[in-house]
PDB file of C-alpha atoms in Angstrom:
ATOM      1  CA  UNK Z   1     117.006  28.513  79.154  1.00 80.00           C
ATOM      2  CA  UNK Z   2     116.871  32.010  79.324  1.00 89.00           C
ATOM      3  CA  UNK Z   3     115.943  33.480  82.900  1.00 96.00           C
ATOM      4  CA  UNK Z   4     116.001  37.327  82.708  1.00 97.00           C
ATOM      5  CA  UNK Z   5     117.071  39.107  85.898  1.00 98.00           C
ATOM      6  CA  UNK Z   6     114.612  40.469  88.943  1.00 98.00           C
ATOM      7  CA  UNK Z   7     113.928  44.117  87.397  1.00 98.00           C
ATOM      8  CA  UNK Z   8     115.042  46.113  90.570  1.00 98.00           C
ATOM      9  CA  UNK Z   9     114.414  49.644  89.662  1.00 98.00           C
ATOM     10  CA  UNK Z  10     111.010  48.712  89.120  1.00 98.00           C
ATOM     11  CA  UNK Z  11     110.116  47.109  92.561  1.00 98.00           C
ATOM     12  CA  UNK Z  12     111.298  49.945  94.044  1.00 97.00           C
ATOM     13  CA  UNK Z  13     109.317  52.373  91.992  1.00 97.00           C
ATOM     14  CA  UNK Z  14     106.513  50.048  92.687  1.00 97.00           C
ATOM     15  CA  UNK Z  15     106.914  51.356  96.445  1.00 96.00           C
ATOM     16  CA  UNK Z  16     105.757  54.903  95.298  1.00 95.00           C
ATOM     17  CA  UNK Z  17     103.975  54.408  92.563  1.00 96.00           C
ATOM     18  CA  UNK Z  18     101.528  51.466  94.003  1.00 95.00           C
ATOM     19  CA  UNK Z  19      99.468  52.778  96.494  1.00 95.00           C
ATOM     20  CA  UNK Z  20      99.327  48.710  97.443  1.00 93.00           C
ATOM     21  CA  UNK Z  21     103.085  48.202  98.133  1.00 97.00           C
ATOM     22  CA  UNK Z  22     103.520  51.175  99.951  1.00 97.00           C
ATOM     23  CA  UNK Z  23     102.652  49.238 103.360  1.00 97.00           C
ATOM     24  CA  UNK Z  24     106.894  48.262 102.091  1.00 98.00           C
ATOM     25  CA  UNK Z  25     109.825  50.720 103.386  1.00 97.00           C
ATOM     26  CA  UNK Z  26     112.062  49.348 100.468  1.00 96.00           C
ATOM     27  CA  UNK Z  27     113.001  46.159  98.605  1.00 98.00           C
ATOM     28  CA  UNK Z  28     116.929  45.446  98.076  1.00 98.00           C
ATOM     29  CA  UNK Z  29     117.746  42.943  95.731  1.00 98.00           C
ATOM     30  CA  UNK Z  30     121.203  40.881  95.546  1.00 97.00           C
ATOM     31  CA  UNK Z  31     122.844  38.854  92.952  1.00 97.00           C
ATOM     32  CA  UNK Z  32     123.646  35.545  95.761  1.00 96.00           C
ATOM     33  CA  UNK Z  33     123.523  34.851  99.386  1.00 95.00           C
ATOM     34  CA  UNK Z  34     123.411  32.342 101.757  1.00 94.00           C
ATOM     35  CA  UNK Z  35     120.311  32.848 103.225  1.00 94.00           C
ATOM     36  CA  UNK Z  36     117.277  35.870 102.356  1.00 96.00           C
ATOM     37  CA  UNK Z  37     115.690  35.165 106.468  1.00 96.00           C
ATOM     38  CA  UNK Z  38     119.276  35.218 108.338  1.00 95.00           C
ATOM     39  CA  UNK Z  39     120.369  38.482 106.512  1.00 96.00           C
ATOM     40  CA  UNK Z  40     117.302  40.400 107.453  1.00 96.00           C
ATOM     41  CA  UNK Z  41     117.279  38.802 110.746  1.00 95.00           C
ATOM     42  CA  UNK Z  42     120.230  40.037 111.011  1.00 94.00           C
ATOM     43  CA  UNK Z  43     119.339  43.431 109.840  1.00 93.00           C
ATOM     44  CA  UNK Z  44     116.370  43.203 112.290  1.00 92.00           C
ATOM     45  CA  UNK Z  45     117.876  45.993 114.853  1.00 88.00           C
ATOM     46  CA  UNK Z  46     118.613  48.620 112.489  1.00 89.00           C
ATOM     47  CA  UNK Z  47     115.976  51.615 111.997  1.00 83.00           C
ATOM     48  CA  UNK Z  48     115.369  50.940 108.886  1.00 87.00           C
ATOM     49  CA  UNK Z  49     114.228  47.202 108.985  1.00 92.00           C
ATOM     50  CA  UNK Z  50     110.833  47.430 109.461  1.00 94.00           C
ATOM     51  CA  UNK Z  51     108.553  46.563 106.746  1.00 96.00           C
ATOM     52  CA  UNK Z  52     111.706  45.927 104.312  1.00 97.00           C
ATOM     53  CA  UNK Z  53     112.128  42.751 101.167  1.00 98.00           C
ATOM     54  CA  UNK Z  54     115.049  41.185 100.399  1.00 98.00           C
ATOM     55  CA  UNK Z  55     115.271  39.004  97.257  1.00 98.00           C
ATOM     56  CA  UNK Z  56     117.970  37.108  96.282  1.00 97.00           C
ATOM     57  CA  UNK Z  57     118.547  35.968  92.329  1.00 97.00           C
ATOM     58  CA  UNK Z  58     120.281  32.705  93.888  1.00 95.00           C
ATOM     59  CA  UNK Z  59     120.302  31.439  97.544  1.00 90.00           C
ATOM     60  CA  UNK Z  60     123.155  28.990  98.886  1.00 80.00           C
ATOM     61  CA  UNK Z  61     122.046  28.023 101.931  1.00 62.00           C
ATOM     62  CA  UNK Z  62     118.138  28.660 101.571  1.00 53.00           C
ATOM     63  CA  UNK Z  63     116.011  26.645 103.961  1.00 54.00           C
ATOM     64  CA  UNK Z  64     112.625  25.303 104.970  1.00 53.00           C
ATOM     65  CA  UNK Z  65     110.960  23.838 108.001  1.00 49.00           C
ATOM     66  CA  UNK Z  66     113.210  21.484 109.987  1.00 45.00           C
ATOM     67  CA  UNK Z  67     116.501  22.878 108.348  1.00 51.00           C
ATOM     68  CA  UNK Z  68     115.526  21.275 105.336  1.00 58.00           C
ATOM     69  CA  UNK Z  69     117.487  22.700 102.014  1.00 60.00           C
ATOM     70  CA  UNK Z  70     115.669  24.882  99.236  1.00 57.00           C
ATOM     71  CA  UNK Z  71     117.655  25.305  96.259  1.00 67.00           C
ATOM     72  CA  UNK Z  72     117.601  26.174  92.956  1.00 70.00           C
ATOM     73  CA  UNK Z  73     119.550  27.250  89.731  1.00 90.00           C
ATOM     74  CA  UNK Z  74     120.131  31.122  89.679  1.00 94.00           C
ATOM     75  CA  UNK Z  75     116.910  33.386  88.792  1.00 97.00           C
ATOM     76  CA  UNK Z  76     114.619  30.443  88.614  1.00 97.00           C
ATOM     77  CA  UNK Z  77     112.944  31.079  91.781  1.00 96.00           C
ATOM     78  CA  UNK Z  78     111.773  33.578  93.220  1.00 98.00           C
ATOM     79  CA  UNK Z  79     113.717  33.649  96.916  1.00 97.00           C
ATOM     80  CA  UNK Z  80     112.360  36.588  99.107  1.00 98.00           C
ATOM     81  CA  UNK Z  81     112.193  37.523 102.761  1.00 98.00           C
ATOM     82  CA  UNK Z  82     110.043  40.539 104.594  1.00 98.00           C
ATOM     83  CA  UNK Z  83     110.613  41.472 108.201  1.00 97.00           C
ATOM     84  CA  UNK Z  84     107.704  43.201 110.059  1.00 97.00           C
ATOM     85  CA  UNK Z  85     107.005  44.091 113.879  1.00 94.00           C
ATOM     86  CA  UNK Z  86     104.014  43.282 115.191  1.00 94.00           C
ATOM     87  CA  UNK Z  87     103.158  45.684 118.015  1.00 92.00           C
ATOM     88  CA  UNK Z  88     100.877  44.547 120.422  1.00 93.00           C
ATOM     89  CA  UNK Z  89     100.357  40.555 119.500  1.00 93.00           C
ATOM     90  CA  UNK Z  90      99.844  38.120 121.921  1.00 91.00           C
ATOM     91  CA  UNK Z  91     102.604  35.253 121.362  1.00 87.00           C
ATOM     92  CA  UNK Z  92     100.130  32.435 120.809  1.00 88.00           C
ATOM     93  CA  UNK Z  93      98.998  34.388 117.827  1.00 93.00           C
ATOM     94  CA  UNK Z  94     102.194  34.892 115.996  1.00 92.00           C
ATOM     95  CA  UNK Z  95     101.948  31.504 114.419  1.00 93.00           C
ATOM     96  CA  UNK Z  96      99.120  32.765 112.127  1.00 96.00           C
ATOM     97  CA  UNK Z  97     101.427  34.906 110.045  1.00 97.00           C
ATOM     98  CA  UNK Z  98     103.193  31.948 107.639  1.00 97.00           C
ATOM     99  CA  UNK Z  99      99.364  31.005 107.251  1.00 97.00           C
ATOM    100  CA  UNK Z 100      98.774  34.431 106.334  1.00 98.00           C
ATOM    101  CA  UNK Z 101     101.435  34.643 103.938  1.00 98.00           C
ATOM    102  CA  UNK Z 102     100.475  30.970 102.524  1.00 98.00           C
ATOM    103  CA  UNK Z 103      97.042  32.224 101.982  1.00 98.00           C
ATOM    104  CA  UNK Z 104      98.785  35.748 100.131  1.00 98.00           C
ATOM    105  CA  UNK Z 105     100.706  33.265  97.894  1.00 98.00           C
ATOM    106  CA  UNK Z 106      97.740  30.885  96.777  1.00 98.00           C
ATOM    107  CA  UNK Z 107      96.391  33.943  96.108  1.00 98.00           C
ATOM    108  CA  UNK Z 108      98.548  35.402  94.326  1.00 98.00           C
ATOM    109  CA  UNK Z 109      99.185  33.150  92.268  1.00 98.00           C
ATOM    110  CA  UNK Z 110      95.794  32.121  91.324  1.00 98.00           C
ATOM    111  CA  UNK Z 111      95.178  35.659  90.498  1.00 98.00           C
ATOM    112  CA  UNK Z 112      97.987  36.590  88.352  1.00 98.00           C
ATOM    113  CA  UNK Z 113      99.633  33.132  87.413  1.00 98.00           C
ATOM    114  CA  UNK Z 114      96.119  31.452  86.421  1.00 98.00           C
ATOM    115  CA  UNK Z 115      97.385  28.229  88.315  1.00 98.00           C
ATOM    116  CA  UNK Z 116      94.761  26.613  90.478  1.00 98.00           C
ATOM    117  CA  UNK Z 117      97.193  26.607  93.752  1.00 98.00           C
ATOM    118  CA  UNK Z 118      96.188  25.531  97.084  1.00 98.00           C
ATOM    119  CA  UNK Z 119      97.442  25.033 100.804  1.00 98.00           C
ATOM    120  CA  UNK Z 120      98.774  21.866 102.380  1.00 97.00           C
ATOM    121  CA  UNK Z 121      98.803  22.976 106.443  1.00 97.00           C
ATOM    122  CA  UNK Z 122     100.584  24.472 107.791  1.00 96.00           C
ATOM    123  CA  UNK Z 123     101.838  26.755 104.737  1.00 94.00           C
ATOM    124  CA  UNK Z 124     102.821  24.512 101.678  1.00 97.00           C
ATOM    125  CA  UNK Z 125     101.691  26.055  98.574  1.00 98.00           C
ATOM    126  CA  UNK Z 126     100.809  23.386  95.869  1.00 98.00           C
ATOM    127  CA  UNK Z 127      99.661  23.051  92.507  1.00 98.00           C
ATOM    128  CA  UNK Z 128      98.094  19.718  91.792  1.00 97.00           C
ATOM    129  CA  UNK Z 129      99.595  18.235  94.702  1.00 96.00           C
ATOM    130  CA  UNK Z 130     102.804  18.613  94.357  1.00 97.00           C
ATOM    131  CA  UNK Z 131     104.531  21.702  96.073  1.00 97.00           C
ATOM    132  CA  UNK Z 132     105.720  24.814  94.191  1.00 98.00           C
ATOM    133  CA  UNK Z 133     106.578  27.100  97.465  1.00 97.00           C
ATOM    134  CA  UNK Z 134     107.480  26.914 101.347  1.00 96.00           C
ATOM    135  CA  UNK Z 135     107.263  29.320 103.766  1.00 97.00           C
ATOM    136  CA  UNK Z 136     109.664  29.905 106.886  1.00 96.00           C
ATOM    137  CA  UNK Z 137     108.998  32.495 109.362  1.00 96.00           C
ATOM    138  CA  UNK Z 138     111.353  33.162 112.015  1.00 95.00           C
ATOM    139  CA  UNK Z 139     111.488  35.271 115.130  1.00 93.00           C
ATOM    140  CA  UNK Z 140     114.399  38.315 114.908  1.00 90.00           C
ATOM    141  CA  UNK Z 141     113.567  39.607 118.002  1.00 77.00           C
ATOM    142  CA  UNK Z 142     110.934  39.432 120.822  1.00 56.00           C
ATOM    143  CA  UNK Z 143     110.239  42.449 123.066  1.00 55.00           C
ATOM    144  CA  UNK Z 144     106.965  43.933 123.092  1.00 57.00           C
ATOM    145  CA  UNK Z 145     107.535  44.312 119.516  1.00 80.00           C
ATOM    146  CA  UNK Z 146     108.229  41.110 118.207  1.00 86.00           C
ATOM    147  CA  UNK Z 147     110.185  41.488 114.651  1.00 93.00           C
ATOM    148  CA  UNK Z 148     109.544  38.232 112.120  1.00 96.00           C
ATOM    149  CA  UNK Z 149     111.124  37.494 109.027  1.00 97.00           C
ATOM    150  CA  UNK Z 150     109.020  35.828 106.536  1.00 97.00           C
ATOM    151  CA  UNK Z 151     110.908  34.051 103.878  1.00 97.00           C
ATOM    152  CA  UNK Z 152     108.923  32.848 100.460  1.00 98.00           C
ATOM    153  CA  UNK Z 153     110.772  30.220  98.282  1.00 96.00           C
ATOM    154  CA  UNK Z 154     108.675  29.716  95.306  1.00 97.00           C
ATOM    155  CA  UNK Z 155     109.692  27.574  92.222  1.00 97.00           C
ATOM    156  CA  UNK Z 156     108.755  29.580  88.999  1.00 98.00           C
ATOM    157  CA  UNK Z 157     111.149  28.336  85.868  1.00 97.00           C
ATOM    158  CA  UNK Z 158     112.309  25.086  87.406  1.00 97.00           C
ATOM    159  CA  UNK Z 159     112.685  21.858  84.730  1.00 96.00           C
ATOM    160  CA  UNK Z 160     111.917  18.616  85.676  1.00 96.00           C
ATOM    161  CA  UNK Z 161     115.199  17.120  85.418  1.00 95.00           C
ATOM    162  CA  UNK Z 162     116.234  20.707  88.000  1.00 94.00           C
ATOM    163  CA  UNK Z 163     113.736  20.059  90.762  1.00 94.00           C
ATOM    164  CA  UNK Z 164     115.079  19.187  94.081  1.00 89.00           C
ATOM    165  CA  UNK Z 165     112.630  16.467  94.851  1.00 89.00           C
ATOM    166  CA  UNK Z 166     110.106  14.451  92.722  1.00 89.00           C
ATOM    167  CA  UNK Z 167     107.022  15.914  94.337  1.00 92.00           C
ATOM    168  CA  UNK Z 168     107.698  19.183  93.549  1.00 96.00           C
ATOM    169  CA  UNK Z 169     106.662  21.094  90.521  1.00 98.00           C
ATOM    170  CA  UNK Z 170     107.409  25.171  89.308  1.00 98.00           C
ATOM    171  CA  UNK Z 171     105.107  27.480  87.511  1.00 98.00           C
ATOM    172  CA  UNK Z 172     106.438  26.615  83.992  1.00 98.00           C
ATOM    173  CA  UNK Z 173     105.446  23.147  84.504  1.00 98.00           C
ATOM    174  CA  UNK Z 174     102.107  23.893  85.404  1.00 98.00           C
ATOM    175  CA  UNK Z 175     101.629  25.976  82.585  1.00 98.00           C
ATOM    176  CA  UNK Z 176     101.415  29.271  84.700  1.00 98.00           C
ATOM    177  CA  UNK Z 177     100.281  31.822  82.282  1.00 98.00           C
ATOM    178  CA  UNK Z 178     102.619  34.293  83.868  1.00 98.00           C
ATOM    179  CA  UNK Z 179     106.139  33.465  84.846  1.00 98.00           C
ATOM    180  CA  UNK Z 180     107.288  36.598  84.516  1.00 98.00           C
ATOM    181  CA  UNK Z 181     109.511  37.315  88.266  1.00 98.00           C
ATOM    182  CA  UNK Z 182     108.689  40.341  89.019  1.00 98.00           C
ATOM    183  CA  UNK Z 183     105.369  40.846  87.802  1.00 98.00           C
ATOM    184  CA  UNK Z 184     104.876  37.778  90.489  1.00 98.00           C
ATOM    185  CA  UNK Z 185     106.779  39.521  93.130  1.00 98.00           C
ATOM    186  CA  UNK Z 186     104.340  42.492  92.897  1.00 98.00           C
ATOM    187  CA  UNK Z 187     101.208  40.209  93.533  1.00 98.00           C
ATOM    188  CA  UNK Z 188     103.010  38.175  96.231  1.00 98.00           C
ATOM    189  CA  UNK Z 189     104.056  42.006  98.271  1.00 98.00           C
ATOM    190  CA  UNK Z 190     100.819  43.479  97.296  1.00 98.00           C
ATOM    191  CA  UNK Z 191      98.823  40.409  98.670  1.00 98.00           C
ATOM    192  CA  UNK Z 192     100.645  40.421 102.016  1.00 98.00           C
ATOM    193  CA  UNK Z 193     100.266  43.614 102.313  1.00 98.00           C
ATOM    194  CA  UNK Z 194      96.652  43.554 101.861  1.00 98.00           C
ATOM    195  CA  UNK Z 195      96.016  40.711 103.767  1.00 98.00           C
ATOM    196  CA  UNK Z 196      98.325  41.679 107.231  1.00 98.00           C
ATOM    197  CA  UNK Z 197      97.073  45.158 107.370  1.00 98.00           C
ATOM    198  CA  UNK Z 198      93.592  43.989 107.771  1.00 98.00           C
ATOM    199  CA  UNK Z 199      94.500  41.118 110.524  1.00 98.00           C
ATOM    200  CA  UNK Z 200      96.735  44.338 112.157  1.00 97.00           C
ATOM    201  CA  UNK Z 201      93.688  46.015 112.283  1.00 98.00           C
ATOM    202  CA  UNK Z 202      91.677  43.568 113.512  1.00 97.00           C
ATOM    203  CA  UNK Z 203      93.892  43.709 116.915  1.00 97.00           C
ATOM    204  CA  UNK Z 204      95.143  40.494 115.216  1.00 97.00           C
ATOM    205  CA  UNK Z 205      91.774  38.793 115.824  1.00 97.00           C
ATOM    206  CA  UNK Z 206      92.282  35.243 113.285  1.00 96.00           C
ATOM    207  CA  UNK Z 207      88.548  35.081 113.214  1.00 96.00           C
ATOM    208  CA  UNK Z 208      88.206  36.409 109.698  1.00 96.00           C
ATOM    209  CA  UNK Z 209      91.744  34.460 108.239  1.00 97.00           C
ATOM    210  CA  UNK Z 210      91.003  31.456 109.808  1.00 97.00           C
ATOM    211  CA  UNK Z 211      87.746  31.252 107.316  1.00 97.00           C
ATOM    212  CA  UNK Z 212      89.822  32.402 104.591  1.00 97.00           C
ATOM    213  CA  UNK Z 213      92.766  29.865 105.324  1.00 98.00           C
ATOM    214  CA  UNK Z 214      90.320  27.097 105.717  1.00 98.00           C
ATOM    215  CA  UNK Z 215      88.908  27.653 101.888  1.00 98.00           C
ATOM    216  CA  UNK Z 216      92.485  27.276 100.399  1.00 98.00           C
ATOM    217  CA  UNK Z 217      93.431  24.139 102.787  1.00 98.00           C
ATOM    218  CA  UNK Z 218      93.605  20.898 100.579  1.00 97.00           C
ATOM    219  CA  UNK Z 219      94.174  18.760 103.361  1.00 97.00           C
ATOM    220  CA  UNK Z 220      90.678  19.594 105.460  1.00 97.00           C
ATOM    221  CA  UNK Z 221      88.873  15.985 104.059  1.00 96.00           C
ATOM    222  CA  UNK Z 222      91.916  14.722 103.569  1.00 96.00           C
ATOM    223  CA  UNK Z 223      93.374  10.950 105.477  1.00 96.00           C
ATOM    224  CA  UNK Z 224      96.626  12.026 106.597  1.00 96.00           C
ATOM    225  CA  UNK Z 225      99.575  10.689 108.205  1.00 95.00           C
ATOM    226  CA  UNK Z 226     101.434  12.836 111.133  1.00 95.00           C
ATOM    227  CA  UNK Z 227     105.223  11.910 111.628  1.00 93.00           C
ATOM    228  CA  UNK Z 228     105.675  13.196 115.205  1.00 90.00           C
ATOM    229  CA  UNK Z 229     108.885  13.355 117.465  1.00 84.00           C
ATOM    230  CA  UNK Z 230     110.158  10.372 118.995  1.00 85.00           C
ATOM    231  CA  UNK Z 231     108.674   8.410 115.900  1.00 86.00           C
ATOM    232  CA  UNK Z 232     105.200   8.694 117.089  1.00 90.00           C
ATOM    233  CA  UNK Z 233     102.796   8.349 114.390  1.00 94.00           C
ATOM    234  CA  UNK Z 234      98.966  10.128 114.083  1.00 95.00           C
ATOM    235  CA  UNK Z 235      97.004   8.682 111.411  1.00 95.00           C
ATOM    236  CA  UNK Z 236      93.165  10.135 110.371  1.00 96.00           C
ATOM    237  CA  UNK Z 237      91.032  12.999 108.532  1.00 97.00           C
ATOM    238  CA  UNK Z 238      92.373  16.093 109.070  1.00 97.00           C
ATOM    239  CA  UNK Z 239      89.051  17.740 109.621  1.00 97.00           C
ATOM    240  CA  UNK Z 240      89.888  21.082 110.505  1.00 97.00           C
ATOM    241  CA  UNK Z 241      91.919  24.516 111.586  1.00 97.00           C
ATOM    242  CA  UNK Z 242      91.323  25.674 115.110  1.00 95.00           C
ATOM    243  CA  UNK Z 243      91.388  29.585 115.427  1.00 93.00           C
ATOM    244  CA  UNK Z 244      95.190  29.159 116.705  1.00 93.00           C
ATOM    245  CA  UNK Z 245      96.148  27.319 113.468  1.00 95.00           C
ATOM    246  CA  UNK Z 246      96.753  23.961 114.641  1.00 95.00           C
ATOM    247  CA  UNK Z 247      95.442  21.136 112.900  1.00 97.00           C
ATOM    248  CA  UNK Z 248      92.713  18.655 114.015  1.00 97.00           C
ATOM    249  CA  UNK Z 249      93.226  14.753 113.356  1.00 97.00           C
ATOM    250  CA  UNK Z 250      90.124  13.145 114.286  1.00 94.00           C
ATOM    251  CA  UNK Z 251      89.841  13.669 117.755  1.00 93.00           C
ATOM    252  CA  UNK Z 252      93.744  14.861 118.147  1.00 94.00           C
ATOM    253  CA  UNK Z 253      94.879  18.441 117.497  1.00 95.00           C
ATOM    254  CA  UNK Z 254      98.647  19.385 116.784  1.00 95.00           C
ATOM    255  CA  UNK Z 255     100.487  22.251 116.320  1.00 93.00           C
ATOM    256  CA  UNK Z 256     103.254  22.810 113.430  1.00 90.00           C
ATOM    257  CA  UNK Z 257     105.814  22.234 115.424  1.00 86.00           C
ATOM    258  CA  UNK Z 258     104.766  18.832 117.063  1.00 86.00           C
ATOM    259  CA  UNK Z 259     104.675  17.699 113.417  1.00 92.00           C
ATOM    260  CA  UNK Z 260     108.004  16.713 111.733  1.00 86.00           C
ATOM    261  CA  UNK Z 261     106.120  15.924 108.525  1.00 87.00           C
ATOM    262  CA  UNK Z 262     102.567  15.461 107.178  1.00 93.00           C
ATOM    263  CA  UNK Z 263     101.288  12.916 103.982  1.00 89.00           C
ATOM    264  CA  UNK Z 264      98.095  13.747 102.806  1.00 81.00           C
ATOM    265  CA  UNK Z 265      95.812  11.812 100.517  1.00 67.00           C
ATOM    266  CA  UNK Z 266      94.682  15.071  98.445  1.00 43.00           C
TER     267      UNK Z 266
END
């Protein structure tokens, strides 16, 4: 199968030339690494960092929630992180930005893919209920500027016989009228963008994206079963999103990280 490279030169004229992705300082793109999030974290101290994308043709060591692996053959995904500071946030509220960036994905890619995608809480991005992207953010740095690196795996050329688990899927197979990786890296920036300016200048007030997440959640309505540490279980409709993004299991709420793993009966 023919996968054509990320076109660099034009991401980063997108910077200038899109009044949209200028909210970006620059996007670097590199043939392999081990991990998109741990090299910006790592970055996250220089002067520069702020507001910068890193995409990787092929990751080595990408991975999800829980350490789990994401991986993929080289330029069939796309594999991108973002670091940006938010000045000013309480801590309790930095757990809304991967369900910011889930909602900027399902967006996305309803908008310029044509694929009917949706969220599965916390920030699972699906396509007929089986998952085509996870989200990881991760704290670089804490200070009264907390820096967070946001990290996007999404499957876009994958075959069946090349997905890493059965109840995953990629925009080929859902017949994703554009597949095209940068063209999709554009929406997914210019989405962000759009959507963590206006929760920045809302003093990072959720009240607005909590009404916004809640329309793309497939699992509100849903029965679900909670795996929990210890091997608790929590069984029940997941009924709703409370404004600090924690689910609610019939009279229970939990938070992403009390939850190992979540089934859902979409």
């Amino acid at each position: 199968m023919h996968r054509p490279p990320l076109d660099a030169e034009q991401l980063r004229r997108s910077l200038i030339e899109s009044p949209e992705l200028s909210f970006f300082s620059h996007i670097d793109v590199v043939e392999s690494t081990g991990s998109t999030n741990a090299d910006l974290i790592a970055r996250a101290g220089a002067a520069d960092a702020d507001h910068a994308v890193l995409l990787a043709e092929t990751q080595e060591h990408g991975r999800g929630r829980h350490a789990r692996t994401w991986i993929s053959p080289p330029r069939a995904q796309i594999a991108m992180s973002l670091l940006v500071r938010l000045r000013g946030i309480e801590p309790a509220a930095l757990g809304w930005l991967p369900l910011l960036t889930g909602v900027a994905v399902v967006d996305a890619l309803r908008a310029t893919a044509g694929v009917d995608a949706n969220l599965k809480w916390p920030n699972d991005v699906l396509i007929d209920g089986r998952k085509v992207a996870g989200i990881l953010a991760e704290v670089a740095s804490g200070g009264g500027a907390p820096a967070v690196v946001v990290g996007v795996g999404l499957n876009v050329s994958l075959t069946e016989a090349e997905l890493p688990v059965p109840h995953a899927t990629s925009l080929t197979l859902a017949g994703a009228k554009v597949t095209d990786r940068t063209e999709l890296v554009r929406s997914l920036l210019a989405e962000f963008a759009r959507r963590f300016i206006a929760w920045r200048d809302a003093g990072w007030d959720a009240t607005d994206l909590i009404g916004v997440y809640r329309d793309r959640c497939a699992t509100l309505g849903a029965a679900v079963r909670a795996e929990l540490p210890g091997g608790q279980t929590l069984e029940g409709i997941a009924t709703d999103v409370d404004i600090a993004g924690r689910l609610r299991i019939g009279e229970h709420i939990v938070s992403a990280a009390d939850v190992t793993h979540l089934r859902a009966d979409h």
